[in-house]
Tab-separated table of C-alpha atoms in Angstrom:
chain	number	residue	atom	x	y	z
A	10	UNK	CA	-91.674	165.406	15.806
A	11	UNK	CA	-90.065	165.279	12.514
A	12	UNK	CA	-90.090	162.634	10.145
A	13	UNK	CA	-88.297	162.349	6.740
A	14	UNK	CA	-89.975	160.098	4.241
A	15	UNK	CA	-87.639	158.549	1.904
A	16	UNK	CA	-89.364	156.405	-1.002
A	17	UNK	CA	-87.500	153.751	-2.651
A	18	UNK	CA	-88.697	155.147	-5.993
A	19	UNK	CA	-87.022	158.441	-7.035
A	20	UNK	CA	-89.932	159.274	-8.921
A	21	UNK	CA	-91.880	159.592	-5.812
A	22	UNK	CA	-91.503	162.892	-4.004
A	23	UNK	CA	-89.903	162.590	-0.626
A	24	UNK	CA	-91.103	164.849	2.290
A	25	UNK	CA	-90.149	166.289	5.740
A	26	UNK	CA	-93.240	166.265	8.210
A	27	UNK	CA	-92.884	168.676	11.060
A	28	UNK	CA	-95.209	168.518	14.249
A	29	UNK	CA	-95.240	171.517	16.138
A	30	UNK	CA	-97.760	170.765	18.906
A	31	UNK	CA	-95.307	170.777	21.603
A	32	UNK	CA	-93.892	174.213	21.082
A	33	UNK	CA	-95.296	175.967	24.010
A	34	UNK	CA	-94.362	173.061	25.996
A	35	UNK	CA	-90.685	173.401	25.006
A	36	UNK	CA	-90.663	177.224	25.365
A	37	UNK	CA	-91.955	176.632	29.134
A	38	UNK	CA	-89.282	174.104	29.611
A	39	UNK	CA	-86.393	175.622	27.785
A	40	UNK	CA	-87.233	179.287	26.916
A	41	UNK	CA	-87.888	180.595	23.499
A	42	UNK	CA	-84.831	180.567	22.122
A	43	UNK	CA	-83.857	177.046	23.125
A	44	UNK	CA	-87.172	175.631	21.848
A	45	UNK	CA	-86.744	177.332	18.529
A	46	UNK	CA	-83.134	175.897	18.442
A	47	UNK	CA	-84.559	172.628	19.181
A	48	UNK	CA	-86.798	172.533	16.262
A	49	UNK	CA	-84.123	174.064	13.910
A	50	UNK	CA	-81.776	171.156	15.141
A	51	UNK	CA	-84.449	168.563	14.249
A	52	UNK	CA	-85.186	170.187	10.825
A	53	UNK	CA	-81.549	170.296	9.923
A	54	UNK	CA	-81.163	166.500	10.948
A	55	UNK	CA	-83.965	165.768	8.631
A	56	UNK	CA	-82.447	167.787	5.612
A	57	UNK	CA	-79.438	165.709	5.940
A	58	UNK	CA	-81.229	162.551	5.582
A	59	UNK	CA	-82.773	164.204	2.612
A	60	UNK	CA	-79.339	164.825	1.006
A	61	UNK	CA	-78.397	161.121	1.896
A	62	UNK	CA	-81.465	160.115	0.043
A	63	UNK	CA	-80.463	162.330	-2.962
A	64	UNK	CA	-77.133	160.956	-3.024
A	65	UNK	CA	-78.286	157.221	-2.540
A	66	UNK	CA	-76.407	157.002	0.721
A	67	UNK	CA	-77.513	154.792	3.603
A	68	UNK	CA	-79.517	156.644	6.254
A	69	UNK	CA	-76.643	157.341	8.778
A	70	UNK	CA	-77.747	158.828	11.812
A	71	UNK	CA	-74.412	159.964	12.877
A	72	UNK	CA	-73.679	161.760	9.725
A	73	UNK	CA	-77.273	163.327	10.243
A	74	UNK	CA	-76.379	164.466	13.730
A	75	UNK	CA	-72.868	165.645	12.855
A	76	UNK	CA	-74.287	167.463	9.457
A	77	UNK	CA	-77.115	169.293	11.317
A	78	UNK	CA	-74.609	170.570	14.206
A	79	UNK	CA	-72.341	171.786	11.223
A	80	UNK	CA	-75.399	173.526	9.439
A	81	UNK	CA	-76.702	175.134	12.713
A	82	UNK	CA	-73.006	176.253	13.660
A	83	UNK	CA	-73.000	177.823	10.224
A	84	UNK	CA	-76.377	179.562	10.532
A	85	UNK	CA	-75.363	180.911	14.148
A	86	UNK	CA	-72.063	182.261	12.656
A	87	UNK	CA	-74.160	183.857	9.871
A	88	UNK	CA	-76.558	185.545	12.446
């Protein structure tokens, strides 16, 4: 589970919480590479929400999904 906490007050620090307790289950279901990719995808999604918060935008799920895919595609090409 990943969660981005976006406070209303910009003087309060935001955070992303990452729970990785299901990693072994993901590995057995999807394999190591796909399990890691799933976690990276979730993290990238929450980072897009962080960027939205910084820019005082609405928390747009579609934008977060598209942005996270673009980020991971860029990362994959870098590898």
